[in-house]
PDB file of C-alpha atoms in Angstrom:
ATOM      1  CA  MET A   1       6.315  10.738 -33.843  1.00 61.00           C
ATOM      2  CA  PRO A   2       5.231   7.702 -35.848  1.00 66.00           C
ATOM      3  CA  ILE A   3       8.096   8.583 -37.654  1.00 76.00           C
ATOM      4  CA  ALA A   4      10.805   8.822 -35.407  1.00 75.00           C
ATOM      5  CA  MET A   5       9.174   5.713 -33.431  1.00 73.00           C
ATOM      6  CA  LEU A   6       9.566   3.852 -36.370  1.00 78.00           C
ATOM      7  CA  ILE A   7      12.957   4.946 -37.467  1.00 83.00           C
ATOM      8  CA  GLY A   8      13.876   4.076 -33.818  1.00 80.00           C
ATOM      9  CA  ALA A   9      12.373   0.523 -33.840  1.00 78.00           C
ATOM     10  CA  LEU A  10      14.415  -0.405 -37.355  1.00 83.00           C
ATOM     11  CA  PHE A  11      17.796   0.992 -36.427  1.00 83.00           C
ATOM     12  CA  TYR A  12      17.624   0.311 -32.738  1.00 79.00           C
ATOM     13  CA  GLY A  13      21.188  -1.437 -33.490  1.00 80.00           C
ATOM     14  CA  TRP A  14      22.695   2.005 -34.176  1.00 85.00           C
ATOM     15  CA  LEU A  15      20.393   4.048 -32.574  1.00 84.00           C
ATOM     16  CA  SER A  16      20.755   2.052 -28.869  1.00 79.00           C
ATOM     17  CA  GLN A  17      24.320   2.879 -28.576  1.00 84.00           C
ATOM     18  CA  LEU A  18      23.613   6.744 -28.475  1.00 83.00           C
ATOM     19  CA  GLU A  19      21.786   5.963 -25.059  1.00 78.00           C
ATOM     20  CA  PHE A  20      24.270   8.216 -23.297  1.00 82.00           C
ATOM     21  CA  ILE A  21      22.889  11.538 -24.554  1.00 85.00           C
ATOM     22  CA  THR A  22      19.524  10.521 -23.464  1.00 79.00           C
ATOM     23  CA  PRO A  23      19.876  13.051 -20.229  1.00 80.00           C
ATOM     24  CA  TYR A  24      21.710  15.660 -22.227  1.00 85.00           C
ATOM     25  CA  LEU A  25      18.755  16.087 -24.931  1.00 84.00           C
ATOM     26  CA  ILE A  26      16.046  15.983 -22.004  1.00 78.00           C
ATOM     27  CA  PHE A  27      18.102  18.546 -20.756  1.00 83.00           C
ATOM     28  CA  ALA A  28      18.129  20.501 -23.561  1.00 85.00           C
ATOM     29  CA  MET A  29      14.134  19.919 -24.393  1.00 79.00           C
ATOM     30  CA  LEU A  30      13.640  21.230 -20.789  1.00 78.00           C
ATOM     31  CA  LEU A  31      15.620  24.590 -20.314  1.00 83.00           C
ATOM     32  CA  LEU A  32      13.705  25.656 -24.095  1.00 81.00           C
ATOM     33  CA  THR A  33      10.316  24.527 -22.963  1.00 74.00           C
ATOM     34  CA  PHE A  34      11.312  26.618 -19.293  1.00 76.00           C
ATOM     35  CA  CYS A  35      12.447  29.532 -21.631  1.00 81.00           C
ATOM     36  CA  LYS A  36       8.830  30.076 -23.206  1.00 74.00           C
ATOM     37  CA  ILE A  37       7.440  30.673 -19.970  1.00 71.00           C
ATOM     38  CA  LYS A  38       7.164  33.332 -18.004  1.00 71.00           C
ATOM     39  CA  PRO A  39       7.410  32.532 -13.954  1.00 69.00           C
ATOM     40  CA  SER A  40       4.837  35.044 -12.838  1.00 71.00           C
ATOM     41  CA  GLU A  41       2.512  33.032 -15.071  1.00 68.00           C
ATOM     42  CA  MET A  42       3.090  29.961 -12.758  1.00 70.00           C
ATOM     43  CA  LYS A  43       0.516  29.914  -9.894  1.00 78.00           C
ATOM     44  CA  VAL A  44       0.035  26.488  -8.666  1.00 83.00           C
ATOM     45  CA  SER A  45      -3.567  25.764  -7.069  1.00 88.00           C
ATOM     46  CA  PHE A  46      -5.476  23.384  -5.116  1.00 91.00           C
ATOM     47  CA  MET A  47      -6.242  21.316  -8.493  1.00 93.00           C
ATOM     48  CA  HIS A  48      -2.384  20.832  -9.255  1.00 93.00           C
ATOM     49  CA  LEU A  49      -1.910  19.836  -5.540  1.00 93.00           C
ATOM     50  CA  TRP A  50      -4.386  16.902  -5.989  1.00 95.00           C
ATOM     51  CA  LEU A  51      -3.022  16.168  -9.316  1.00 95.00           C
ATOM     52  CA  LEU A  52       0.554  15.681  -7.785  1.00 95.00           C
ATOM     53  CA  LEU A  53      -0.815  13.898  -5.081  1.00 95.00           C
ATOM     54  CA  ILE A  54      -2.173  11.135  -7.037  1.00 95.00           C
ATOM     55  CA  GLN A  55       1.103  10.796  -9.150  1.00 94.00           C
ATOM     56  CA  ILE A  56       2.535  10.276  -6.461  1.00 93.00           C
ATOM     57  CA  LEU A  57       0.620   7.715  -4.597  1.00 94.00           C
ATOM     58  CA  GLY A  58      -1.433   6.666  -7.555  1.00 94.00           C
ATOM     59  CA  SER A  59       2.053   5.360  -8.662  1.00 93.00           C
ATOM     60  CA  VAL A  60       2.270   3.493  -5.158  1.00 93.00           C
ATOM     61  CA  ALA A  61      -1.262   2.053  -5.636  1.00 94.00           C
ATOM     62  CA  ALA A  62      -0.807   1.224  -8.936  1.00 94.00           C
ATOM     63  CA  TYR A  63       1.882  -1.062  -8.309  1.00 94.00           C
ATOM     64  CA  TYR A  64       0.535  -3.668  -5.786  1.00 94.00           C
ATOM     65  CA  LEU A  65      -2.990  -3.041  -7.677  1.00 95.00           C
ATOM     66  CA  PHE A  66      -0.926  -4.780 -10.618  1.00 95.00           C
ATOM     67  CA  TYR A  67       1.570  -6.389  -9.052  1.00 94.00           C
ATOM     68  CA  PRO A  68      -0.158  -9.682  -9.177  1.00 94.00           C
ATOM     69  CA  LEU A  69      -0.176  -9.779 -12.769  1.00 93.00           C
ATOM     70  CA  GLY A  70       3.753  -9.892 -12.422  1.00 91.00           C
ATOM     71  CA  LYS A  71       6.591  -7.429 -10.953  1.00 91.00           C
ATOM     72  CA  VAL A  72       7.695  -6.563 -14.572  1.00 91.00           C
ATOM     73  CA  VAL A  73       3.717  -5.144 -15.000  1.00 93.00           C
ATOM     74  CA  ALA A  74       3.606  -3.622 -11.734  1.00 94.00           C
ATOM     75  CA  GLU A  75       6.977  -1.684 -12.316  1.00 93.00           C
ATOM     76  CA  SER A  76       5.564  -0.774 -15.845  1.00 93.00           C
ATOM     77  CA  VAL A  77       2.671   1.039 -14.585  1.00 95.00           C
ATOM     78  CA  MET A  78       3.780   2.620 -11.684  1.00 95.00           C
ATOM     79  CA  VAL A  79       6.334   4.124 -14.199  1.00 93.00           C
ATOM     80  CA  CYS A  80       3.427   5.460 -16.195  1.00 94.00           C
ATOM     81  CA  VAL A  81       1.741   6.842 -13.333  1.00 95.00           C
ATOM     82  CA  ILE A  82       4.464   8.571 -11.348  1.00 92.00           C
ATOM     83  CA  ALA A  83       6.366  10.162 -14.832  1.00 91.00           C
ATOM     84  CA  PRO A  84       5.758  13.827 -14.917  1.00 87.00           C
ATOM     85  CA  THR A  85       3.772  15.956 -17.373  1.00 89.00           C
ATOM     86  CA  ALA A  86       4.742  16.218 -20.971  1.00 81.00           C
ATOM     87  CA  THR A  87       6.588  19.292 -21.968  1.00 71.00           C
ATOM     88  CA  ALA A  88       4.358  19.697 -24.619  1.00 67.00           C
ATOM     89  CA  SER A  89       1.371  19.313 -23.041  1.00 76.00           C
ATOM     90  CA  ALA A  90       0.584  23.279 -22.449  1.00 70.00           C
ATOM     91  CA  VAL A  91       0.792  23.342 -26.008  1.00 67.00           C
ATOM     92  CA  ILE A  92      -2.044  20.453 -26.147  1.00 75.00           C
ATOM     93  CA  THR A  93      -3.763  22.118 -23.795  1.00 80.00           C
ATOM     94  CA  ALA A  94      -4.273  25.578 -25.312  1.00 73.00           C
ATOM     95  CA  LYS A  95      -5.410  23.996 -28.524  1.00 77.00           C
ATOM     96  CA  LEU A  96      -7.989  22.289 -26.805  1.00 82.00           C
ATOM     97  CA  GLY A  97      -9.379  25.715 -24.747  1.00 82.00           C
ATOM     98  CA  GLY A  98      -7.269  24.974 -21.680  1.00 80.00           C
ATOM     99  CA  SER A  99      -5.392  27.745 -19.661  1.00 79.00           C
ATOM    100  CA  ALA A 100      -1.482  26.802 -21.026  1.00 74.00           C
ATOM    101  CA  ALA A 101      -0.410  28.787 -18.189  1.00 76.00           C
ATOM    102  CA  SER A 102      -1.742  26.690 -15.789  1.00 83.00           C
ATOM    103  CA  LEU A 103      -0.337  23.230 -17.090  1.00 84.00           C
ATOM    104  CA  ALA A 104       3.100  25.569 -17.745  1.00 78.00           C
ATOM    105  CA  ALA A 105       2.744  26.170 -13.378  1.00 83.00           C
ATOM    106  CA  TYR A 106       1.813  22.271 -13.254  1.00 89.00           C
ATOM    107  CA  THR A 107       4.945  20.878 -15.287  1.00 82.00           C
ATOM    108  CA  LEU A 108       7.310  22.542 -13.359  1.00 79.00           C
ATOM    109  CA  LEU A 109       5.163  20.989 -10.043  1.00 86.00           C
ATOM    110  CA  SER A 110       4.896  17.602 -11.434  1.00 87.00           C
ATOM    111  CA  ASN A 111       8.673  17.454 -12.889  1.00 80.00           C
ATOM    112  CA  LEU A 112       9.977  18.387  -8.976  1.00 80.00           C
ATOM    113  CA  GLY A 113       7.351  16.043  -7.371  1.00 84.00           C
ATOM    114  CA  THR A 114       8.869  12.843  -9.949  1.00 84.00           C
ATOM    115  CA  ALA A 115      12.451  14.268  -8.716  1.00 79.00           C
ATOM    116  CA  MET A 116      11.879  13.965  -5.089  1.00 81.00           C
ATOM    117  CA  ALA A 117       9.456  10.992  -5.179  1.00 84.00           C
ATOM    118  CA  VAL A 118      11.888   8.329  -7.224  1.00 84.00           C
ATOM    119  CA  PRO A 119      14.693   8.438  -5.337  1.00 81.00           C
ATOM    120  CA  ILE A 120      12.393   7.043  -2.739  1.00 82.00           C
ATOM    121  CA  ILE A 121       9.826   4.781  -4.146  1.00 85.00           C
ATOM    122  CA  PHE A 122      12.272   3.009  -6.837  1.00 82.00           C
ATOM    123  CA  PRO A 123      14.676   1.341  -4.209  1.00 79.00           C
ATOM    124  CA  LEU A 124      11.844  -0.158  -2.390  1.00 79.00           C
ATOM    125  CA  VAL A 125      10.808  -2.165  -5.238  1.00 79.00           C
ATOM    126  CA  GLU A 126      13.705  -2.398  -7.332  1.00 70.00           C
ATOM    127  CA  GLU A 127      16.305  -4.009  -4.665  1.00 66.00           C
ATOM    128  CA  ASN A 128      19.470  -3.629  -5.079  1.00 58.00           C
ATOM    129  CA  ALA A 129      21.685  -5.555  -1.932  1.00 43.00           C
ATOM    130  CA  GLU A 130      25.169  -4.423  -3.328  1.00 53.00           C
ATOM    131  CA  LEU A 131      24.310  -0.710  -3.074  1.00 57.00           C
ATOM    132  CA  GLY A 132      21.344  -0.740  -0.123  1.00 62.00           C
ATOM    133  CA  PHE A 133      18.580   1.825  -0.288  1.00 63.00           C
ATOM    134  CA  LEU A 134      20.159   4.913   0.958  1.00 70.00           C
ATOM    135  CA  VAL A 135      23.171   4.728  -1.545  1.00 72.00           C
ATOM    136  CA  LEU A 136      20.442   3.405  -4.621  1.00 64.00           C
ATOM    137  CA  SER A 137      18.509   6.597  -3.179  1.00 67.00           C
ATOM    138  CA  MET A 138      21.113   9.011  -3.129  1.00 74.00           C
ATOM    139  CA  ARG A 139      22.649   8.175  -6.357  1.00 70.00           C
ATOM    140  CA  ILE A 140      19.212   7.888  -8.461  1.00 66.00           C
ATOM    141  CA  PHE A 141      18.476  11.308  -6.898  1.00 71.00           C
ATOM    142  CA  SER A 142      21.718  12.904  -7.561  1.00 73.00           C
ATOM    143  CA  LYS A 143      20.673  12.401 -11.443  1.00 70.00           C
ATOM    144  CA  VAL A 144      17.341  12.651 -11.806  1.00 67.00           C
ATOM    145  CA  PHE A 145      16.849  15.886  -9.427  1.00 70.00           C
ATOM    146  CA  PRO A 146      19.507  18.031 -11.507  1.00 76.00           C
ATOM    147  CA  LEU A 147      17.685  16.483 -15.530  1.00 73.00           C
ATOM    148  CA  LEU A 148      14.419  17.978 -13.740  1.00 68.00           C
ATOM    149  CA  ILE A 149      14.771  20.965 -12.054  1.00 76.00           C
ATOM    150  CA  CYS A 150      18.366  22.422 -13.019  1.00 84.00           C
ATOM    151  CA  PRO A 151      16.964  23.789 -17.144  1.00 84.00           C
ATOM    152  CA  PHE A 152      14.076  25.574 -14.986  1.00 80.00           C
ATOM    153  CA  LEU A 153      16.871  27.115 -12.529  1.00 85.00           C
ATOM    154  CA  LEU A 154      19.124  27.837 -15.549  1.00 89.00           C
ATOM    155  CA  SER A 155      16.529  29.508 -17.750  1.00 86.00           C
ATOM    156  CA  VAL A 156      15.720  31.823 -14.436  1.00 84.00           C
ATOM    157  CA  LEU A 157      19.304  32.808 -14.498  1.00 89.00           C
ATOM    158  CA  LEU A 158      19.693  33.230 -17.572  1.00 89.00           C
ATOM    159  CA  ARG A 159      16.618  35.765 -17.883  1.00 87.00           C
ATOM    160  CA  GLY A 160      18.172  37.267 -14.973  1.00 85.00           C
ATOM    161  CA  ILE A 161      21.719  37.637 -15.581  1.00 88.00           C
ATOM    162  CA  VAL A 162      22.092  36.854 -19.396  1.00 87.00           C
ATOM    163  CA  PRO A 163      19.035  38.343 -21.129  1.00 86.00           C
ATOM    164  CA  GLY A 164      20.371  38.152 -24.523  1.00 87.00           C
ATOM    165  CA  VAL A 165      21.023  34.451 -24.259  1.00 88.00           C
ATOM    166  CA  TYR A 166      17.628  33.868 -22.835  1.00 85.00           C
ATOM    167  CA  ARG A 167      15.588  36.037 -26.012  1.00 86.00           C
ATOM    168  CA  LYS A 168      17.933  33.638 -28.189  1.00 86.00           C
ATOM    169  CA  LEU A 169      16.666  30.321 -26.689  1.00 86.00           C
ATOM    170  CA  LYS A 170      13.234  31.758 -26.804  1.00 83.00           C
ATOM    171  CA  GLU A 171      13.302  32.145 -30.474  1.00 82.00           C
ATOM    172  CA  CYS A 172      14.778  29.054 -30.620  1.00 80.00           C
ATOM    173  CA  SER A 173      12.184  27.014 -28.236  1.00 72.00           C
ATOM    174  CA  GLY A 174      10.487  25.633 -31.186  1.00 71.00           C
ATOM    175  CA  ALA A 175      13.784  23.123 -31.927  1.00 79.00           C
ATOM    176  CA  ALA A 176      12.297  21.359 -28.665  1.00 74.00           C
ATOM    177  CA  PHE A 177      10.124  19.759 -31.092  1.00 70.00           C
ATOM    178  CA  TYR A 178      13.040  18.007 -33.128  1.00 80.00           C
ATOM    179  CA  ILE A 179      14.918  17.433 -29.881  1.00 82.00           C
ATOM    180  CA  TRP A 180      11.985  15.694 -28.537  1.00 73.00           C
ATOM    181  CA  ALA A 181      11.500  13.344 -31.617  1.00 76.00           C
ATOM    182  CA  ALA A 182      15.112  12.682 -31.875  1.00 83.00           C
ATOM    183  CA  SER A 183      15.151  11.715 -27.900  1.00 78.00           C
ATOM    184  CA  LEU A 184      11.895   9.483 -29.044  1.00 74.00           C
ATOM    185  CA  ALA A 185      13.723   7.657 -31.504  1.00 82.00           C
ATOM    186  CA  ILE A 186      16.823   6.549 -29.203  1.00 83.00           C
ATOM    187  CA  VAL A 187      14.414   5.469 -26.525  1.00 74.00           C
ATOM    188  CA  MET A 188      12.396   3.601 -29.271  1.00 76.00           C
ATOM    189  CA  ALA A 189      15.533   2.098 -29.965  1.00 82.00           C
ATOM    190  CA  GLU A 190      16.056   0.976 -26.354  1.00 75.00           C
ATOM    191  CA  ILE A 191      12.879  -0.492 -26.188  1.00 72.00           C
ATOM    192  CA  THR A 192      13.221  -2.370 -29.211  1.00 77.00           C
ATOM    193  CA  GLN A 193      16.406  -4.135 -27.663  1.00 77.00           C
ATOM    194  CA  ALA A 194      14.988  -4.633 -24.345  1.00 70.00           C
ATOM    195  CA  ILE A 195      12.409  -6.284 -26.280  1.00 72.00           C
ATOM    196  CA  LEU A 196      14.545  -8.371 -28.744  1.00 76.00           C
ATOM    197  CA  SER A 197      17.265  -9.360 -26.208  1.00 72.00           C
ATOM    198  CA  GLY A 198      14.956  -9.722 -23.307  1.00 65.00           C
ATOM    199  CA  THR A 199      13.551 -12.511 -21.956  1.00 67.00           C
ATOM    200  CA  THR A 200      10.124 -10.941 -21.120  1.00 71.00           C
ATOM    201  CA  SER A 201       7.251 -13.204 -23.303  1.00 80.00           C
ATOM    202  CA  VAL A 202       4.777 -11.689 -25.642  1.00 81.00           C
ATOM    203  CA  GLY A 203       2.071 -12.750 -23.883  1.00 87.00           C
ATOM    204  CA  THR A 204       3.669 -10.068 -20.465  1.00 86.00           C
ATOM    205  CA  GLU A 205       3.902  -7.701 -23.317  1.00 86.00           C
ATOM    206  CA  ILE A 206       0.646  -7.487 -23.893  1.00 90.00           C
ATOM    207  CA  VAL A 207      -0.390  -7.489 -20.702  1.00 93.00           C
ATOM    208  CA  ILE A 208       1.842  -4.643 -20.080  1.00 93.00           C
ATOM    209  CA  ALA A 209       0.340  -2.540 -23.174  1.00 91.00           C
ATOM    210  CA  LEU A 210      -3.165  -3.649 -21.931  1.00 94.00           C
ATOM    211  CA  CYS A 211      -2.221  -1.978 -18.708  1.00 95.00           C
ATOM    212  CA  SER A 212      -0.903   0.616 -20.040  1.00 94.00           C
ATOM    213  CA  LEU A 213      -3.702   1.692 -21.812  1.00 95.00           C
ATOM    214  CA  ALA A 214      -6.282   1.325 -18.865  1.00 95.00           C
ATOM    215  CA  VAL A 215      -4.102   3.615 -16.932  1.00 95.00           C
ATOM    216  CA  CYS A 216      -3.633   6.266 -19.486  1.00 95.00           C
ATOM    217  CA  CYS A 217      -7.672   6.058 -19.598  1.00 95.00           C
ATOM    218  CA  LEU A 218      -7.878   6.627 -16.073  1.00 95.00           C
ATOM    219  CA  LEU A 219      -5.544   9.275 -15.744  1.00 96.00           C
ATOM    220  CA  PHE A 220      -7.172  11.670 -17.987  1.00 95.00           C
ATOM    221  CA  PHE A 221     -10.668  10.605 -16.946  1.00 95.00           C
ATOM    222  CA  ILE A 222      -9.712  11.380 -13.123  1.00 95.00           C
ATOM    223  CA  GLY A 223      -7.540  14.640 -14.394  1.00 94.00           C
ATOM    224  CA  LYS A 224     -10.554  15.616 -16.026  1.00 94.00           C
ATOM    225  CA  LYS A 225     -12.969  15.122 -12.833  1.00 94.00           C
ATOM    226  CA  ILE A 226     -10.206  17.029 -10.665  1.00 94.00           C
ATOM    227  CA  GLY A 227     -10.113  19.845 -13.087  1.00 92.00           C
ATOM    228  CA  ARG A 228     -13.918  20.095 -13.828  1.00 93.00           C
ATOM    229  CA  ILE A 229     -14.122  21.011  -9.746  1.00 93.00           C
ATOM    230  CA  TYR A 230     -11.626  23.987 -10.277  1.00 91.00           C
ATOM    231  CA  GLY A 231     -13.478  24.787 -13.583  1.00 88.00           C
ATOM    232  CA  ASP A 232     -10.539  23.825 -15.996  1.00 87.00           C
ATOM    233  CA  SER A 233     -11.305  20.128 -17.222  1.00 91.00           C
ATOM    234  CA  ILE A 234      -9.014  20.353 -20.041  1.00 91.00           C
ATOM    235  CA  SER A 235      -6.247  21.288 -17.922  1.00 90.00           C
ATOM    236  CA  GLY A 236      -6.975  18.700 -15.418  1.00 92.00           C
ATOM    237  CA  GLY A 237      -7.002  15.857 -18.040  1.00 93.00           C
ATOM    238  CA  GLN A 238      -3.647  16.917 -19.432  1.00 92.00           C
ATOM    239  CA  GLY A 239      -2.207  17.562 -16.745  1.00 92.00           C
ATOM    240  CA  LEU A 240      -2.360  14.123 -14.912  1.00 93.00           C
ATOM    241  CA  GLY A 241      -3.054  12.051 -18.289  1.00 93.00           C
ATOM    242  CA  GLN A 242      -0.319  13.580 -21.087  1.00 90.00           C
ATOM    243  CA  LYS A 243       3.162  12.359 -19.450  1.00 91.00           C
ATOM    244  CA  ASN A 244       6.744  12.840 -20.349  1.00 84.00           C
ATOM    245  CA  THR A 245       7.072   9.350 -21.742  1.00 82.00           C
ATOM    246  CA  ILE A 246      10.384   9.839 -23.234  1.00 77.00           C
ATOM    247  CA  LEU A 247      11.313  10.713 -19.700  1.00 79.00           C
ATOM    248  CA  ALA A 248       9.644   7.730 -18.085  1.00 85.00           C
ATOM    249  CA  ILE A 249      11.713   5.789 -20.457  1.00 82.00           C
ATOM    250  CA  TRP A 250      14.773   6.470 -19.571  1.00 78.00           C
ATOM    251  CA  ILE A 251      13.729   6.058 -16.247  1.00 81.00           C
ATOM    252  CA  ALA A 252      12.304   2.806 -16.171  1.00 83.00           C
ATOM    253  CA  GLY A 253      15.425   1.657 -18.239  1.00 77.00           C
ATOM    254  CA  THR A 254      17.970   3.243 -16.339  1.00 77.00           C
ATOM    255  CA  TYR A 255      16.892   2.177 -12.743  1.00 79.00           C
ATOM    256  CA  LEU A 256      14.008  -0.902 -13.235  1.00 83.00           C
ATOM    257  CA  ASN A 257      13.553  -3.696 -14.721  1.00 82.00           C
ATOM    258  CA  PRO A 258      14.279  -3.104 -19.008  1.00 79.00           C
ATOM    259  CA  SER A 259      11.020  -4.538 -19.856  1.00 83.00           C
ATOM    260  CA  SER A 260       9.158  -2.157 -17.576  1.00 86.00           C
ATOM    261  CA  ALA A 261      10.131   0.482 -20.315  1.00 84.00           C
ATOM    262  CA  ILE A 262       7.467  -1.364 -22.658  1.00 87.00           C
ATOM    263  CA  GLY A 263       4.866  -0.082 -20.166  1.00 90.00           C
ATOM    264  CA  PRO A 264       5.732   4.249 -21.281  1.00 89.00           C
ATOM    265  CA  GLY A 265       6.463   2.679 -24.878  1.00 83.00           C
ATOM    266  CA  ALA A 266       2.806   1.850 -25.530  1.00 87.00           C
ATOM    267  CA  TYR A 267       1.935   5.016 -23.303  1.00 90.00           C
ATOM    268  CA  VAL A 268       3.248   7.169 -26.075  1.00 81.00           C
ATOM    269  CA  VAL A 269       0.839   5.357 -28.340  1.00 80.00           C
ATOM    270  CA  TRP A 270      -2.357   5.484 -26.459  1.00 88.00           C
ATOM    271  CA  GLN A 271      -2.137   9.159 -25.139  1.00 86.00           C
ATOM    272  CA  ASN A 272      -1.415  10.113 -28.649  1.00 78.00           C
ATOM    273  CA  ILE A 273      -4.225   8.669 -29.554  1.00 83.00           C
ATOM    274  CA  ILE A 274      -6.651  10.168 -27.180  1.00 88.00           C
ATOM    275  CA  ASN A 275      -4.656  13.636 -27.778  1.00 82.00           C
ATOM    276  CA  SER A 276      -5.485  13.003 -31.433  1.00 80.00           C
ATOM    277  CA  TRP A 277      -9.679  12.296 -30.699  1.00 87.00           C
ATOM    278  CA  GLN A 278      -9.756  15.493 -28.158  1.00 87.00           C
ATOM    279  CA  LEU A 279      -8.580  17.843 -31.384  1.00 82.00           C
ATOM    280  CA  TRP A 280     -10.777  15.942 -34.068  1.00 86.00           C
ATOM    281  CA  LYS A 281     -13.666  16.493 -31.518  1.00 86.00           C
ATOM    282  CA  LYS A 282     -13.160  20.063 -30.638  1.00 83.00           C
ATOM    283  CA  ARG A 283     -12.663  20.826 -34.673  1.00 83.00           C
ATOM    284  CA  LYS A 284     -16.011  19.178 -35.561  1.00 83.00           C
ATOM    285  CA  LYS A 285     -17.334  20.806 -32.691  1.00 81.00           C
ATOM    286  CA  GLU A 286     -16.297  24.418 -34.274  1.00 76.00           C
ATOM    287  CA  GLU A 287     -16.931  23.066 -37.386  1.00 74.00           C
ATOM    288  CA  LYS A 288     -20.593  22.596 -36.165  1.00 75.00           C
ATOM    289  CA  ALA A 289     -20.310  26.048 -34.280  1.00 71.00           C
ATOM    290  CA  TYR A 290     -19.318  27.394 -37.589  1.00 65.00           C
ATOM    291  CA  ILE A 291     -22.201  26.114 -39.927  1.00 73.00           C
ATOM    292  CA  ASN A 292     -24.728  27.332 -37.425  1.00 69.00           C
ATOM    293  CA  LYS A 293     -23.847  30.831 -37.175  1.00 68.00           C
ATOM    294  CA  VAL A 294     -23.996  30.938 -41.106  1.00 60.00           C
TER     295      VAL A 294
END
């Protein structure tokens, strides 16, 4: 992750020109991810519904809560909250001792929720007098919905109709990590270009970064609290807190003020720091238990 971000920042002039392939990379990444998951494992629970409710309604609440700090700040925070769960969240959840199957189910539900909510919410906060609400909503929906949901539908079709191709994709599921790294480098290039060529002040950029930190910590905290009620605090925390920041950056840069992509860009750093701390804490706990056992 740090290498991909560094490459994107250093070579932003070249990599930002590859912006047009980002949707295809996201599609491929999601397709490989869904090929690893059996549809029978995807069981929606009340915990998932609560998390989805917070993800969607919380994004609207966050926008108006942070609006006094500036519209760009509000949009940055909003896109961080409404972003779907990261495709890698199930892997981290499993390493932390949570339910990977539960996170897989919520990953799909979260993506579906984002695909449905973004075309409704974004035109309300980023007005476009030339297109109008309905036209802009349909335009966003026509691009976002297929990008998030079609990979899942395609994985189901391949599994039932062309099982040979499905198995090959499943065997290559590890490639999703490298596709993710390539996508991250490109979106970081876009963020760097937006920062350098934009009119956002350094002070505003710092405020956006700090607000994304506050939101990141809050989402992990709320997710864990809800998950604890249903006996799986780890899945709840990762489901609500670990975001698909690559998709969030792309959505923000495409449909909102380009500077709002700074929010999810900073969120990348914060969520990985939290994940690293959680993994370190779990490893220490296991080492201590092993020593006590010996």
